[in-house]
């Protein structure tokens, strides 16, 4: 899927973020450190960066789950 570029996964991720924004919901993207290995997982690092940038454009809160728990308690 990623070998052909980030277009489809990026659009799916953006749609999830838009839906979460409109529904006031939470989206979690589980990104294991190994996915930042550009040799074994080409395109994953840039996909992650683009999703984070888009989430920031939506003014989404970004952080670890532990910090979310502290925010809602």
Tab-separated table of N, CA and C in Angstrom:
chain	number	residue	atom	x	y	z
A	1	UNK	N	0.828	-1.200	0.000
A	1	UNK	CA	0.000	0.000	0.000
A	1	UNK	C	0.868	1.258	0.000
A	2	UNK	N	1.868	1.321	0.862
A	2	UNK	CA	2.684	2.520	0.965
A	2	UNK	C	3.681	2.646	-0.177
A	3	UNK	N	4.018	1.553	-0.845
A	3	UNK	CA	5.028	1.629	-1.893
A	3	UNK	C	4.578	2.505	-3.054
A	4	UNK	N	3.267	2.684	-3.213
A	4	UNK	CA	2.742	3.523	-4.279
A	4	UNK	C	2.544	4.970	-3.834
A	5	UNK	N	2.990	5.312	-2.658
A	5	UNK	CA	2.846	6.673	-2.168
A	5	UNK	C	1.864	6.775	-1.020
A	6	UNK	N	1.748	7.980	-0.521
A	6	UNK	CA	0.950	8.226	0.677
A	6	UNK	C	-0.463	8.699	0.385
A	7	UNK	N	-0.840	8.874	-0.865
A	7	UNK	CA	-2.099	9.538	-1.187
A	7	UNK	C	-3.308	8.890	-0.510
A	8	UNK	N	-3.525	7.616	-0.699
A	8	UNK	CA	-4.708	6.975	-0.116
A	8	UNK	C	-4.644	6.936	1.413
A	9	UNK	N	-3.572	6.447	2.026
A	9	UNK	CA	-3.529	6.454	3.494
A	9	UNK	C	-3.648	7.866	4.082
A	10	UNK	N	-3.075	8.848	3.420
A	10	UNK	CA	-3.163	10.224	3.914
A	10	UNK	C	-4.601	10.720	3.861
A	11	UNK	N	-5.293	10.465	2.771
A	11	UNK	CA	-6.679	10.918	2.663
A	11	UNK	C	-7.585	10.210	3.664
A	12	UNK	N	-7.335	8.933	3.907
A	12	UNK	CA	-8.116	8.201	4.911
A	12	UNK	C	-7.856	8.788	6.294
A	13	UNK	N	-6.594	9.055	6.605
A	13	UNK	CA	-6.251	9.651	7.894
A	13	UNK	C	-6.870	11.024	8.074
A	14	UNK	N	-6.824	11.835	7.019
A	14	UNK	CA	-7.438	13.167	7.088
A	14	UNK	C	-8.939	13.074	7.299
A	15	UNK	N	-9.583	12.138	6.619
A	15	UNK	CA	-11.023	11.973	6.794
A	15	UNK	C	-11.354	11.550	8.225
A	16	UNK	N	-10.540	10.667	8.800
A	16	UNK	CA	-10.745	10.286	10.202
A	16	UNK	C	-10.615	11.497	11.118
A	17	UNK	N	-9.628	12.335	10.862
A	17	UNK	CA	-9.432	13.525	11.686
A	17	UNK	C	-10.581	14.517	11.520
A	18	UNK	N	-11.057	14.708	10.308
A	18	UNK	CA	-12.204	15.606	10.085
A	18	UNK	C	-13.450	15.095	10.812
A	19	UNK	N	-13.674	13.797	10.722
A	19	UNK	CA	-14.839	13.204	11.389
A	19	UNK	C	-14.723	13.356	12.900
A	20	UNK	N	-13.549	13.105	13.423
A	20	UNK	CA	-13.340	13.259	14.866
A	20	UNK	C	-13.598	14.699	15.293
A	21	UNK	N	-13.163	15.651	14.481
A	21	UNK	CA	-13.385	17.054	14.809
A	21	UNK	C	-14.886	17.363	14.843
A	22	UNK	N	-15.603	16.925	13.838
A	22	UNK	CA	-17.036	17.245	13.777
A	22	UNK	C	-17.843	16.514	14.852
A	23	UNK	N	-17.362	15.367	15.280
A	23	UNK	CA	-18.062	14.573	16.292
A	23	UNK	C	-17.499	14.780	17.701
A	24	UNK	N	-16.500	15.636	17.815
A	24	UNK	CA	-15.792	15.860	19.078
A	24	UNK	C	-15.321	14.527	19.669
A	25	UNK	N	-14.656	13.762	18.813
A	25	UNK	CA	-14.192	12.422	19.166
A	25	UNK	C	-12.670	12.384	19.228
A	26	UNK	N	-12.151	11.235	19.551
A	26	UNK	CA	-10.715	11.011	19.671
A	26	UNK	C	-10.262	10.082	18.558
A	27	UNK	N	-9.122	10.401	17.965
A	27	UNK	CA	-8.476	9.522	16.987
A	27	UNK	C	-7.115	9.154	17.543
A	28	UNK	N	-6.783	7.901	17.465
A	28	UNK	CA	-5.461	7.439	17.879
A	28	UNK	C	-4.796	6.761	16.690
A	29	UNK	N	-3.628	7.258	16.314
A	29	UNK	CA	-2.820	6.600	15.298
A	29	UNK	C	-1.674	5.918	16.037
A	30	UNK	N	-1.662	4.606	16.023
A	30	UNK	CA	-0.616	3.849	16.705
A	30	UNK	C	0.564	3.703	15.751
A	31	UNK	N	1.653	4.369	16.079
A	31	UNK	CA	2.818	4.413	15.203
A	31	UNK	C	4.004	3.842	15.950
A	32	UNK	N	4.324	2.591	15.704
A	32	UNK	CA	5.467	1.960	16.356
A	32	UNK	C	6.767	2.584	15.839
A	33	UNK	N	7.784	2.693	16.681
A	33	UNK	CA	9.052	3.299	16.263
A	33	UNK	C	9.647	2.673	15.004
A	34	UNK	N	9.431	1.397	14.793
A	34	UNK	CA	10.025	0.735	13.618
A	34	UNK	C	9.505	1.322	12.306
A	35	UNK	N	8.310	1.935	12.337
A	35	UNK	CA	7.758	2.516	11.120
A	35	UNK	C	8.504	3.762	10.669
A	36	UNK	N	9.382	4.284	11.507
A	36	UNK	CA	10.204	5.428	11.111
A	36	UNK	C	11.466	4.980	10.370
A	37	UNK	N	11.656	3.682	10.226
A	37	UNK	CA	12.768	3.137	9.454
A	37	UNK	C	12.422	3.294	7.980
A	38	UNK	N	13.067	4.254	7.326
A	38	UNK	CA	12.713	4.571	5.943
A	38	UNK	C	13.136	3.496	4.937
A	39	UNK	N	14.028	2.608	5.341
A	39	UNK	CA	14.433	1.520	4.447
A	39	UNK	C	13.338	0.453	4.398
A	40	UNK	N	12.884	0.019	5.569
A	40	UNK	CA	11.883	-1.041	5.639
A	40	UNK	C	10.454	-0.529	5.424
A	41	UNK	N	10.212	0.735	5.740
A	41	UNK	CA	8.866	1.304	5.650
A	41	UNK	C	8.910	2.646	4.920
A	42	UNK	N	9.220	2.619	3.636
A	42	UNK	CA	9.315	3.879	2.894
A	42	UNK	C	7.968	4.606	2.862
A	43	UNK	N	8.014	5.889	3.125
A	43	UNK	CA	6.811	6.711	3.085
A	43	UNK	C	6.083	6.850	4.400
A	44	UNK	N	6.322	5.950	5.336
A	44	UNK	CA	5.598	5.998	6.605
A	44	UNK	C	5.967	7.233	7.426
A	45	UNK	N	7.249	7.601	7.431
A	45	UNK	CA	7.694	8.752	8.210
A	45	UNK	C	7.029	10.035	7.696
A	46	UNK	N	6.991	10.218	6.397
A	46	UNK	CA	6.367	11.421	5.848
A	46	UNK	C	4.850	11.385	6.035
A	47	UNK	N	4.247	10.219	5.975
A	47	UNK	CA	2.814	10.095	6.231
A	47	UNK	C	2.500	10.549	7.651
A	48	UNK	N	3.284	10.092	8.605
A	48	UNK	CA	3.098	10.492	10.001
A	48	UNK	C	3.189	12.014	10.130
A	49	UNK	N	4.225	12.594	9.544
A	49	UNK	CA	4.425	14.040	9.637
A	49	UNK	C	3.245	14.795	9.016
A	50	UNK	N	2.760	14.331	7.884
A	50	UNK	CA	1.639	15.002	7.225
A	50	UNK	C	0.352	14.893	8.036
A	51	UNK	N	0.133	13.751	8.674
A	51	UNK	CA	-1.055	13.601	9.524
A	51	UNK	C	-0.975	14.514	10.744
A	52	UNK	N	0.194	14.614	11.348
A	52	UNK	CA	0.361	15.505	12.500
A	52	UNK	C	0.142	16.957	12.075
A	53	UNK	N	0.717	17.349	10.949
A	53	UNK	CA	0.538	18.716	10.459
A	53	UNK	C	-0.934	19.017	10.182
A	54	UNK	N	-1.644	18.070	9.597
A	54	UNK	CA	-3.061	18.284	9.318
A	54	UNK	C	-3.853	18.389	10.619
A	55	UNK	N	-3.542	17.545	11.578
A	55	UNK	CA	-4.210	17.620	12.885
A	55	UNK	C	-3.968	18.982	13.527
A	56	UNK	N	-2.761	19.505	13.405
A	56	UNK	CA	-2.458	20.833	13.944
A	56	UNK	C	-3.278	21.902	13.232
A	57	UNK	N	-3.447	21.767	11.924
A	57	UNK	CA	-4.270	22.716	11.173
A	57	UNK	C	-5.714	22.719	11.672
A	58	UNK	N	-6.183	21.568	12.134
A	58	UNK	CA	-7.533	21.451	12.685
A	58	UNK	C	-7.597	21.892	14.143
A	59	UNK	N	-6.453	22.311	14.679
A	59	UNK	CA	-6.330	22.727	16.081
A	59	UNK	C	-6.631	21.571	17.032
A	60	UNK	N	-6.241	20.377	16.627
A	60	UNK	CA	-6.444	19.186	17.456
A	60	UNK	C	-5.400	19.137	18.564
A	61	UNK	N	-5.775	18.555	19.685
A	61	UNK	CA	-4.806	18.302	20.745
A	61	UNK	C	-4.016	17.068	20.329
A	62	UNK	N	-2.704	17.120	20.460
A	62	UNK	CA	-1.832	16.014	20.072
A	62	UNK	C	-0.950	15.664	21.264
A	63	UNK	N	-0.947	14.403	21.644
A	63	UNK	CA	-0.105	13.989	22.755
A	63	UNK	C	-0.342	12.544	23.118
A	64	UNK	N	0.404	12.066	24.103
A	64	UNK	CA	0.255	10.672	24.528
A	64	UNK	C	-1.048	10.447	25.299
A	65	UNK	N	-1.532	9.228	25.253
A	65	UNK	CA	-2.786	8.871	25.931
A	65	UNK	C	-2.752	9.212	27.416
A	66	UNK	N	-1.606	9.036	28.040
A	66	UNK	CA	-1.461	9.334	29.464
A	66	UNK	C	-1.821	10.803	29.735
A	67	UNK	N	-1.367	11.695	28.866
A	67	UNK	CA	-1.659	13.116	29.050
A	67	UNK	C	-3.134	13.420	28.817
A	68	UNK	N	-3.768	12.693	27.913
A	68	UNK	CA	-5.199	12.878	27.692
A	68	UNK	C	-5.976	12.531	28.956
A	69	UNK	N	-5.593	11.458	29.588
A	69	UNK	CA	-6.274	11.059	30.822
A	69	UNK	C	-6.170	12.159	31.868
A	70	UNK	N	-5.012	12.776	31.985
A	70	UNK	CA	-4.839	13.870	32.938
A	70	UNK	C	-5.704	15.070	32.565
A	71	UNK	N	-5.892	15.314	31.273
A	71	UNK	CA	-6.694	16.459	30.825
A	71	UNK	C	-8.173	16.278	31.125
A	72	UNK	N	-8.667	15.046	31.054
A	72	UNK	CA	-10.102	14.824	31.248
A	72	UNK	C	-10.480	14.536	32.686
A	73	UNK	N	-9.529	14.249	33.530
A	73	UNK	CA	-9.819	13.998	34.948
A	73	UNK	C	-9.859	15.275	35.743
